[in-house]
PDB file of C-alpha atoms and ligand atoms in Angstrom:
ATOM      1  CA  MET A   1       2.110  14.686   8.759  1.00 96.00           C
ATOM      2  CA  ARG A   2      -1.130  15.985   8.403  1.00 97.00           C
ATOM      3  CA  VAL A   3      -3.222  13.915   5.860  1.00 98.00           C
ATOM      4  CA  ILE A   4      -6.442  14.878   4.271  1.00 98.00           C
ATOM      5  CA  ILE A   5      -8.285  12.012   2.545  1.00 98.00           C
ATOM      6  CA  THR A   6     -10.969  13.359  -0.011  1.00 98.00           C
ATOM      7  CA  ASP A   7     -13.596  11.284  -2.018  1.00 97.00           C
ATOM      8  CA  ASP A   8     -12.251  12.369  -5.495  1.00 98.00           C
ATOM      9  CA  ALA A   9      -9.702  14.454  -7.193  1.00 98.00           C
ATOM     10  CA  LYS A  10     -11.924  17.276  -7.769  1.00 98.00           C
ATOM     11  CA  GLN A  11     -12.337  17.466  -3.857  1.00 98.00           C
ATOM     12  CA  ALA A  12      -8.476  16.925  -3.394  1.00 98.00           C
ATOM     13  CA  ALA A  13      -7.929  20.211  -5.698  1.00 98.00           C
ATOM     14  CA  LEU A  14     -10.507  22.144  -3.787  1.00 98.00           C
ATOM     15  CA  GLU A  15      -8.611  21.216  -0.078  1.00 98.00           C
ATOM     16  CA  ALA A  16      -5.130  21.874  -1.800  1.00 98.00           C
ATOM     17  CA  ALA A  17      -6.162  25.306  -3.355  1.00 98.00           C
ATOM     18  CA  GLU A  18      -7.689  26.364  -0.059  1.00 98.00           C
ATOM     19  CA  ILE A  19      -4.650  26.130   1.593  1.00 98.00           C
ATOM     20  CA  ILE A  20      -2.834  28.107  -1.165  1.00 98.00           C
ATOM     21  CA  ILE A  21      -5.643  30.709  -1.109  1.00 98.00           C
ATOM     22  CA  SER A  22      -5.362  31.183   2.644  1.00 98.00           C
ATOM     23  CA  LEU A  23      -1.575  31.615   2.540  1.00 98.00           C
ATOM     24  CA  ILE A  24      -1.842  34.338  -0.138  1.00 98.00           C
ATOM     25  CA  LYS A  25      -4.426  36.136   1.934  1.00 98.00           C
ATOM     26  CA  ARG A  26      -2.232  36.093   4.995  1.00 98.00           C
ATOM     27  CA  LYS A  27       0.837  36.706   2.904  1.00 98.00           C
ATOM     28  CA  PRO A  28       0.259  38.605  -0.067  1.00 98.00           C
ATOM     29  CA  ASP A  29       3.725  38.610  -1.155  1.00 98.00           C
ATOM     30  CA  CYS A  30       4.383  34.773  -0.331  1.00 98.00           C
ATOM     31  CA  VAL A  31       6.992  32.691  -2.344  1.00 98.00           C
ATOM     32  CA  LEU A  32       5.328  29.581  -3.622  1.00 98.00           C
ATOM     33  CA  GLY A  33       7.164  26.531  -5.177  1.00 98.00           C
ATOM     34  CA  LEU A  34       5.067  25.195  -7.883  1.00 98.00           C
ATOM     35  CA  ALA A  35       4.903  21.728  -9.660  1.00 98.00           C
ATOM     36  CA  THR A  36       3.761  20.505 -13.015  1.00 97.00           C
ATOM     37  CA  GLY A  37       2.190  17.226 -13.994  1.00 95.00           C
ATOM     38  CA  SER A  38      -1.418  15.885 -14.527  1.00 96.00           C
ATOM     39  CA  THR A  39      -2.137  16.165 -10.783  1.00 97.00           C
ATOM     40  CA  PRO A  40      -1.976  20.022 -10.220  1.00 98.00           C
ATOM     41  CA  ILE A  41      -4.197  21.063 -12.951  1.00 98.00           C
ATOM     42  CA  GLY A  42      -7.532  20.867 -11.169  1.00 98.00           C
ATOM     43  CA  LEU A  43      -5.973  22.988  -8.236  1.00 98.00           C
ATOM     44  CA  TYR A  44      -4.465  25.269 -10.964  1.00 98.00           C
ATOM     45  CA  GLU A  45      -7.834  25.870 -12.230  1.00 98.00           C
ATOM     46  CA  VAL A  46      -9.522  26.458  -8.541  1.00 98.00           C
ATOM     47  CA  LEU A  47      -6.903  29.250  -8.040  1.00 98.00           C
ATOM     48  CA  VAL A  48      -7.803  30.940 -11.569  1.00 98.00           C
ATOM     49  CA  GLU A  49     -11.254  30.886 -10.344  1.00 98.00           C
ATOM     50  CA  ALA A  50     -10.429  32.609  -7.007  1.00 98.00           C
ATOM     51  CA  PHE A  51      -8.662  35.333  -8.970  1.00 98.00           C
ATOM     52  CA  LYS A  52     -11.433  35.894 -11.234  1.00 98.00           C
ATOM     53  CA  SER A  53     -13.688  36.045  -8.514  1.00 98.00           C
ATOM     54  CA  GLY A  54     -11.509  38.439  -6.780  1.00 98.00           C
ATOM     55  CA  GLU A  55     -10.811  36.382  -3.585  1.00 98.00           C
ATOM     56  CA  VAL A  56      -7.260  36.516  -4.356  1.00 98.00           C
ATOM     57  CA  SER A  57      -4.382  38.197  -6.196  1.00 98.00           C
ATOM     58  CA  PHE A  58      -1.086  37.107  -7.288  1.00 98.00           C
ATOM     59  CA  SER A  59       0.222  40.503  -8.034  1.00 98.00           C
ATOM     60  CA  SER A  60       3.089  40.368  -5.009  1.00 98.00           C
ATOM     61  CA  VAL A  61       3.148  36.615  -5.344  1.00 98.00           C
ATOM     62  CA  SER A  62       6.722  34.901  -6.457  1.00 98.00           C
ATOM     63  CA  THR A  63       7.095  31.582  -7.643  1.00 98.00           C
ATOM     64  CA  PHE A  64       9.838  28.795  -8.385  1.00 98.00           C
ATOM     65  CA  ASN A  65       8.962  25.624 -10.131  1.00 98.00           C
ATOM     66  CA  LEU A  66      10.604  22.461  -9.120  1.00 98.00           C
ATOM     67  CA  ASP A  67      11.895  21.296 -12.534  1.00 98.00           C
ATOM     68  CA  GLU A  68      12.438  22.020 -16.155  1.00 97.00           C
ATOM     69  CA  TYR A  69      13.405  19.835 -19.021  1.00 97.00           C
ATOM     70  CA  TYR A  70      17.254  20.607 -19.937  1.00 97.00           C
ATOM     71  CA  ASP A  71      17.599  22.158 -23.259  1.00 95.00           C
ATOM     72  CA  MET A  72      14.164  23.081 -24.091  1.00 94.00           C
ATOM     73  CA  SER A  73      13.146  26.549 -25.447  1.00 93.00           C
ATOM     74  CA  PRO A  74      10.218  27.982 -23.025  1.00 94.00           C
ATOM     75  CA  GLU A  75       8.035  28.285 -26.240  1.00 94.00           C
ATOM     76  CA  HIS A  76       8.062  24.766 -26.787  1.00 94.00           C
ATOM     77  CA  HIS A  77       4.893  23.344 -25.853  1.00 94.00           C
ATOM     78  CA  GLN A  78       6.500  20.227 -24.049  1.00 94.00           C
ATOM     79  CA  SER A  79       8.033  22.836 -21.617  1.00 96.00           C
ATOM     80  CA  TYR A  80       7.111  23.310 -18.078  1.00 97.00           C
ATOM     81  CA  ARG A  81       7.307  27.350 -18.596  1.00 98.00           C
ATOM     82  CA  TYR A  82       4.798  26.531 -21.372  1.00 97.00           C
ATOM     83  CA  PHE A  83       2.695  24.345 -18.974  1.00 97.00           C
ATOM     84  CA  MET A  84       2.638  27.065 -16.210  1.00 98.00           C
ATOM     85  CA  ASP A  85       1.789  30.007 -18.591  1.00 98.00           C
ATOM     86  CA  GLN A  86      -1.038  27.784 -20.071  1.00 98.00           C
ATOM     87  CA  HIS A  87      -2.604  26.685 -16.894  1.00 98.00           C
ATOM     88  CA  LEU A  88      -2.033  29.493 -14.316  1.00 98.00           C
ATOM     89  CA  PHE A  89       0.638  32.492 -15.232  1.00 98.00           C
ATOM     90  CA  SER A  90      -1.366  33.933 -18.310  1.00 98.00           C
ATOM     91  CA  LYS A  91      -4.597  33.808 -16.295  1.00 98.00           C
ATOM     92  CA  VAL A  92      -3.960  35.353 -13.275  1.00 98.00           C
ATOM     93  CA  ASP A  93      -2.221  38.813 -12.435  1.00 98.00           C
ATOM     94  CA  ILE A  94       1.157  37.489 -11.337  1.00 98.00           C
ATOM     95  CA  LYS A  95       4.126  39.550 -12.768  1.00 98.00           C
ATOM     96  CA  PRO A  96       6.204  37.510 -15.417  1.00 98.00           C
ATOM     97  CA  GLU A  97       9.246  38.485 -13.991  1.00 98.00           C
ATOM     98  CA  ASN A  98       8.217  36.729 -10.408  1.00 98.00           C
ATOM     99  CA  THR A  99       7.947  33.632 -11.935  1.00 98.00           C
ATOM    100  CA  PHE A 100      11.100  31.399 -12.125  1.00 98.00           C
ATOM    101  CA  LEU A 101      11.608  28.067 -13.530  1.00 98.00           C
ATOM    102  CA  PRO A 102      15.271  26.127 -13.503  1.00 98.00           C
ATOM    103  CA  GLU A 103      15.743  26.806 -17.269  1.00 97.00           C
ATOM    104  CA  CYS A 104      18.981  25.554 -18.942  1.00 97.00           C
ATOM    105  CA  SER A 105      19.858  25.693 -22.429  1.00 96.00           C
ATOM    106  CA  GLY A 106      22.658  23.478 -23.963  1.00 95.00           C
ATOM    107  CA  LYS A 107      24.632  26.905 -24.179  1.00 96.00           C
ATOM    108  CA  GLN A 108      24.648  27.579 -20.452  1.00 96.00           C
ATOM    109  CA  SER A 109      26.553  25.925 -17.404  1.00 97.00           C
ATOM    110  CA  ALA A 110      24.156  23.581 -15.633  1.00 97.00           C
ATOM    111  CA  GLU A 111      26.144  24.129 -12.444  1.00 98.00           C
ATOM    112  CA  GLU A 112      25.826  27.994 -12.993  1.00 98.00           C
ATOM    113  CA  VAL A 113      22.059  27.891 -13.425  1.00 98.00           C
ATOM    114  CA  ALA A 114      21.479  25.832 -10.582  1.00 98.00           C
ATOM    115  CA  LYS A 115      23.516  27.933  -8.360  1.00 98.00           C
ATOM    116  CA  GLN A 116      21.893  30.875  -9.520  1.00 98.00           C
ATOM    117  CA  TYR A 117      18.404  29.506  -9.023  1.00 98.00           C
ATOM    118  CA  GLU A 118      19.255  28.530  -5.281  1.00 98.00           C
ATOM    119  CA  MET A 119      20.359  31.879  -4.798  1.00 98.00           C
ATOM    120  CA  GLU A 120      17.461  33.692  -6.369  1.00 98.00           C
ATOM    121  CA  ILE A 121      15.191  31.654  -3.862  1.00 98.00           C
ATOM    122  CA  LYS A 122      17.198  32.645  -0.828  1.00 98.00           C
ATOM    123  CA  ARG A 123      17.309  36.453  -2.181  1.00 98.00           C
ATOM    124  CA  ARG A 124      13.367  36.285  -2.085  1.00 98.00           C
ATOM    125  CA  GLY A 125      13.332  34.994   1.545  1.00 98.00           C
ATOM    126  CA  GLY A 126      12.843  31.256   0.986  1.00 98.00           C
ATOM    127  CA  ILE A 127       9.909  29.090  -0.411  1.00 98.00           C
ATOM    128  CA  ASP A 128       6.887  29.523   2.091  1.00 98.00           C
ATOM    129  CA  LEU A 129       4.912  26.659   0.628  1.00 98.00           C
ATOM    130  CA  GLN A 130       6.229  24.205  -1.979  1.00 99.00           C
ATOM    131  CA  LEU A 131       3.546  22.201  -3.803  1.00 98.00           C
ATOM    132  CA  LEU A 132       4.477  18.745  -4.728  1.00 98.00           C
ATOM    133  CA  GLY A 133       3.092  15.928  -6.900  1.00 98.00           C
ATOM    134  CA  ILE A 134       4.736  12.335  -6.460  1.00 98.00           C
ATOM    135  CA  GLY A 135       5.869   9.963  -9.420  1.00 95.00           C
ATOM    136  CA  GLU A 136       4.673   6.388  -9.233  1.00 95.00           C
ATOM    137  CA  ASN A 137       8.370   5.638  -8.028  1.00 94.00           C
ATOM    138  CA  GLY A 138       8.391   8.007  -5.129  1.00 97.00           C
ATOM    139  CA  HIS A 139      10.176  10.851  -6.833  1.00 96.00           C
ATOM    140  CA  ILE A 140       9.563  14.609  -5.852  1.00 98.00           C
ATOM    141  CA  GLY A 141      10.501  16.910  -8.448  1.00 97.00           C
ATOM    142  CA  PHE A 142      12.721  14.964 -10.678  1.00 96.00           C
ATOM    143  CA  ASN A 143      14.280  13.463  -7.808  1.00 97.00           C
ATOM    144  CA  GLU A 144      14.493  10.068  -8.604  1.00 95.00           C
ATOM    145  CA  PRO A 145      14.911   7.079  -6.531  1.00 96.00           C
ATOM    146  CA  GLY A 146      18.805   7.020  -5.318  1.00 97.00           C
ATOM    147  CA  SER A 147      18.951  10.908  -5.291  1.00 97.00           C
ATOM    148  CA  SER A 148      20.859  12.210  -2.063  1.00 98.00           C
ATOM    149  CA  LEU A 149      18.195  13.264   0.333  1.00 98.00           C
ATOM    150  CA  ALA A 150      20.658  16.226   0.629  1.00 98.00           C
ATOM    151  CA  SER A 151      20.703  17.543  -2.967  1.00 98.00           C
ATOM    152  CA  ARG A 152      20.353  20.739  -4.100  1.00 98.00           C
ATOM    153  CA  THR A 153      19.338  22.120  -7.720  1.00 98.00           C
ATOM    154  CA  ARG A 154      21.001  20.096 -10.443  1.00 98.00           C
ATOM    155  CA  LEU A 155      20.623  17.927 -13.559  1.00 97.00           C
ATOM    156  CA  LYS A 156      19.136  14.784 -13.339  1.00 97.00           C
ATOM    157  CA  THR A 157      18.811  11.799 -15.634  1.00 95.00           C
ATOM    158  CA  LEU A 158      15.324  10.630 -15.786  1.00 93.00           C
ATOM    159  CA  THR A 159      14.368   6.907 -15.038  1.00 92.00           C
ATOM    160  CA  PRO A 160      13.088   4.535 -17.588  1.00 94.00           C
ATOM    161  CA  ASN A 161      10.114   4.310 -15.269  1.00 90.00           C
ATOM    162  CA  THR A 162       9.331   8.172 -14.999  1.00 89.00           C
ATOM    163  CA  LEU A 163       9.890   8.337 -18.914  1.00 93.00           C
ATOM    164  CA  GLU A 164       7.462   5.401 -19.382  1.00 92.00           C
ATOM    165  CA  ALA A 165       4.848   7.327 -17.345  1.00 88.00           C
ATOM    166  CA  ASN A 166       5.186  10.718 -18.841  1.00 89.00           C
ATOM    167  CA  SER A 167       5.536   9.354 -22.589  1.00 91.00           C
ATOM    168  CA  ARG A 168       1.611   9.724 -22.582  1.00 92.00           C
ATOM    169  CA  LEU A 169       2.190  13.366 -22.825  1.00 91.00           C
ATOM    170  CA  PHE A 170       4.187  13.089 -25.840  1.00 92.00           C
ATOM    171  CA  GLU A 171       2.847  12.291 -29.271  1.00 92.00           C
ATOM    172  CA  ASP A 172       4.191   9.025 -31.151  1.00 90.00           C
ATOM    173  CA  GLY A 173       7.836   9.667 -32.733  1.00 90.00           C
ATOM    174  CA  GLU A 174       7.955  13.389 -30.673  1.00 91.00           C
ATOM    175  CA  PHE A 175      11.323  13.901 -29.134  1.00 91.00           C
ATOM    176  CA  GLN A 176      11.122  12.918 -25.035  1.00 92.00           C
ATOM    177  CA  PRO A 177      13.755  14.682 -23.116  1.00 94.00           C
ATOM    178  CA  THR A 178      15.747  12.402 -20.787  1.00 95.00           C
ATOM    179  CA  LEU A 179      17.567  14.831 -18.765  1.00 97.00           C
ATOM    180  CA  ALA A 180      15.980  17.801 -16.212  1.00 97.00           C
ATOM    181  CA  MET A 181      17.299  20.510 -14.062  1.00 98.00           C
ATOM    182  CA  THR A 182      15.252  19.797 -10.794  1.00 98.00           C
ATOM    183  CA  MET A 183      15.366  21.430  -7.095  1.00 98.00           C
ATOM    184  CA  GLY A 184      17.283  19.200  -5.024  1.00 98.00           C
ATOM    185  CA  VAL A 185      15.225  17.201  -2.136  1.00 98.00           C
ATOM    186  CA  GLY A 186      17.290  19.353   0.277  1.00 98.00           C
ATOM    187  CA  THR A 187      15.918  22.565  -1.567  1.00 98.00           C
ATOM    188  CA  ILE A 188      12.394  21.250  -1.102  1.00 98.00           C
ATOM    189  CA  MET A 189      12.996  20.273   2.370  1.00 98.00           C
ATOM    190  CA  ASP A 190      13.825  23.871   3.108  1.00 98.00           C
ATOM    191  CA  ALA A 191      10.606  25.522   2.004  1.00 98.00           C
ATOM    192  CA  LYS A 192       8.694  26.592   5.064  1.00 98.00           C
ATOM    193  CA  GLN A 193       5.886  24.342   4.292  1.00 98.00           C
ATOM    194  CA  VAL A 194       5.048  21.576   1.927  1.00 98.00           C
ATOM    195  CA  LEU A 195       1.856  20.647   0.353  1.00 98.00           C
ATOM    196  CA  ILE A 196       1.841  16.889  -1.627  1.00 98.00           C
ATOM    197  CA  LEU A 197      -1.070  16.258  -3.759  1.00 98.00           C
ATOM    198  CA  ALA A 198      -1.717  12.865  -4.966  1.00 98.00           C
ATOM    199  CA  THR A 199      -4.717  11.252  -6.858  1.00 98.00           C
ATOM    200  CA  GLY A 200      -5.157   7.949  -8.487  1.00 98.00           C
ATOM    201  CA  THR A 201      -4.436   4.246  -7.328  1.00 98.00           C
ATOM    202  CA  ASN A 202      -1.300   4.417  -9.756  1.00 97.00           C
ATOM    203  CA  LYS A 203       0.051   6.847  -6.996  1.00 98.00           C
ATOM    204  CA  SER A 204      -1.266   4.654  -3.990  1.00 98.00           C
ATOM    205  CA  GLU A 205       2.185   2.582  -3.248  1.00 98.00           C
ATOM    206  CA  ALA A 206       4.333   5.641  -3.389  1.00 98.00           C
ATOM    207  CA  ILE A 207       1.951   7.242  -1.135  1.00 98.00           C
ATOM    208  CA  GLY A 208       1.940   4.279   1.336  1.00 98.00           C
ATOM    209  CA  ASN A 209       5.806   4.570   1.477  1.00 98.00           C
ATOM    210  CA  MET A 210       6.042   8.045   1.736  1.00 98.00           C
ATOM    211  CA  LEU A 211       3.922   7.977   4.805  1.00 97.00           C
ATOM    212  CA  LEU A 212       4.573   5.137   6.621  1.00 97.00           C
ATOM    213  CA  GLY A 213       7.731   3.504   4.819  1.00 97.00           C
ATOM    214  CA  SER A 214      11.803   3.888   5.818  1.00 98.00           C
ATOM    215  CA  ILE A 215      13.140   6.624   5.261  1.00 98.00           C
ATOM    216  CA  THR A 216      15.276   5.853   2.267  1.00 98.00           C
ATOM    217  CA  SER A 217      16.305   7.533  -1.272  1.00 98.00           C
ATOM    218  CA  ALA A 218      14.712   4.720  -2.760  1.00 98.00           C
ATOM    219  CA  CYS A 219      11.444   6.801  -2.207  1.00 98.00           C
ATOM    220  CA  PRO A 220      12.747  10.246  -2.194  1.00 98.00           C
ATOM    221  CA  ALA A 221       9.232  11.470  -0.889  1.00 98.00           C
ATOM    222  CA  SER A 222       9.787   9.363   2.482  1.00 98.00           C
ATOM    223  CA  ILE A 223      12.174  12.241   3.475  1.00 98.00           C
ATOM    224  CA  LEU A 224       8.995  14.430   4.017  1.00 98.00           C
ATOM    225  CA  GLN A 225       8.495  12.564   7.480  1.00 98.00           C
ATOM    226  CA  MET A 226      11.511  14.582   8.637  1.00 98.00           C
ATOM    227  CA  HIS A 227       9.737  17.862   7.647  1.00 98.00           C
ATOM    228  CA  PRO A 228       7.973  19.520  10.463  1.00 98.00           C
ATOM    229  CA  HIS A 229       5.010  21.271   8.448  1.00 98.00           C
ATOM    230  CA  VAL A 230       3.575  18.880   5.615  1.00 98.00           C
ATOM    231  CA  THR A 231      -0.030  18.439   4.295  1.00 98.00           C
ATOM    232  CA  ALA A 232      -0.687  15.535   1.872  1.00 98.00           C
ATOM    233  CA  VAL A 233      -3.995  16.006   0.205  1.00 98.00           C
ATOM    234  CA  ILE A 234      -4.998  12.706  -1.476  1.00 98.00           C
ATOM    235  CA  ASP A 235      -8.008  10.988  -3.161  1.00 98.00           C
ATOM    236  CA  ARG A 236      -9.271   7.759  -1.933  1.00 97.00           C
ATOM    237  CA  ASP A 237      -7.767   6.053  -4.686  1.00 98.00           C
ATOM    238  CA  ALA A 238      -4.547   7.416  -3.888  1.00 98.00           C
ATOM    239  CA  SER A 239      -4.933   6.018  -0.107  1.00 97.00           C
ATOM    240  CA  ILE A 240      -5.590   2.410  -0.531  1.00 96.00           C
ATOM    241  CA  ASP A 241      -1.886   1.515   0.246  1.00 96.00           C
ATOM    242  CA  ILE A 242      -2.039   3.346   3.570  1.00 95.00           C
ATOM    243  CA  GLU A 243      -1.976   0.708   6.444  1.00 90.00           C
ATOM    244  CA  ASN A 244      -4.214   2.871   8.724  1.00 90.00           C
ATOM    245  CA  SER A 245      -5.903   5.223   6.568  1.00 93.00           C
ATOM    246  CA  ASP A 246      -8.623   5.131   9.101  1.00 94.00           C
ATOM    247  CA  TYR A 247      -6.343   6.789  11.778  1.00 95.00           C
ATOM    248  CA  PHE A 248      -5.506   9.749   9.596  1.00 95.00           C
ATOM    249  CA  GLU A 249      -9.144  10.122   8.759  1.00 95.00           C
ATOM    250  CA  LEU A 250     -10.387  10.156  12.466  1.00 96.00           C
ATOM    251  CA  SER A 251      -7.111  12.347  13.114  1.00 95.00           C
ATOM    252  CA  GLU A 252      -8.282  14.875  10.280  1.00 95.00           C
ATOM    253  CA  SER A 253     -11.820  15.060  11.360  1.00 96.00           C
ATOM    254  CA  ASN A 254     -10.518  15.627  15.028  1.00 96.00           C
ATOM    255  CA  ARG A 255      -8.705  18.495  13.883  1.00 95.00           C
ATOM    256  CA  ARG A 256     -11.631  20.288  12.363  1.00 95.00           C
ATOM    257  CA  LYS A 257     -13.780  19.739  15.196  1.00 96.00           C
ATOM    258  CA  LEU A 258     -11.137  21.539  17.635  1.00 92.00           C
TER     259      LEU A 258
HETATM  260  C1  GLP B 301       6.874  14.565 -13.217  1.00 64.26           C
HETATM  261  C2  GLP B 301       7.157  15.731 -12.378  1.00 64.26           C
HETATM  262  C3  GLP B 301       6.651  15.898 -11.054  1.00 64.26           C
HETATM  263  C4  GLP B 301       5.196  15.256 -10.790  1.00 64.26           C
HETATM  264  C5  GLP B 301       5.428  13.693 -11.338  1.00 64.26           C
HETATM  265  C6  GLP B 301       3.953  13.264 -11.419  1.00 64.26           C
HETATM  266  O1  GLP B 301       7.620  13.710 -13.803  1.00 64.26           O
HETATM  267  N1  GLP B 301       8.504  16.006 -12.467  1.00 64.26           N
HETATM  268  O2  GLP B 301       6.633  16.677 -10.441  1.00 64.26           O
HETATM  269  O3  GLP B 301       4.857  15.304  -9.635  1.00 64.26           O
HETATM  270  O4  GLP B 301       5.923  13.732 -12.397  1.00 64.26           O
HETATM  271  O5  GLP B 301       3.079  13.771 -12.592  1.00 64.26           O
HETATM  272  P1  GLP B 301       1.699  13.596 -12.452  1.00 64.26           P
HETATM  273  O6  GLP B 301       0.987  14.408 -11.717  1.00 64.26           O
HETATM  274  O7  GLP B 301       1.334  13.698 -14.229  1.00 64.26           O
HETATM  275  O8  GLP B 301       1.211  11.943 -12.229  1.00 64.26           O
END
């Protein structure tokens, strides 16, 4: 796994954005897997700036988000569709019909929605680059600890730990969903390239386990050790639990020299 350790979250956003920008330049009709959460907001800001300056266009790009709350209307301010519109889609030239989230209302069959989502990904040639954040418990998407490492898109129940971590984003007394539709771990592993972004000391334990822990569903992100093309961009705070972080820094500096 390529590991890039940056001084701070801003630098991490720049490094990660650079990887996405160079992919779009190389392949203007690429398929991006996208993530929500606080972590990628800075990265989306860099992408928007790159679009505004004319460096990059999203006009032929397709996107698939990792997850969406179950039975939440796309207009709801807590929906991930709303988040994506606010932070990226409405600010660049992406075609709305090329943006996908696993949206599932209570009236639909979750199994059917999940199947269609997987089929649409395939129909567009698969995901070229999947952007990921990481949960404090090592989840990716909403694949909580205990998720099958071969799982596909489906409905998941969120753990108390995740609900607690995300409660900061909800007002007091506001309804917080406990179910979400998420790409499976297997779906994520099918992406040609994975870019995982993590910042802050609250992510350091999960990052340590992801990189050098055993491969286990107790830390779903650890399966990324089996993926041939992963880049982890993390700030120094998120790197403190990596046993040999010096080695990763040396390795990256050699890579840049070669
Ligand atoms: C959420 C999302 C994940 C995200 C993670 C971390 O629950 N489902 O895709 O990576 O939690 O979020 P944050 O970046 O806000 O810490």
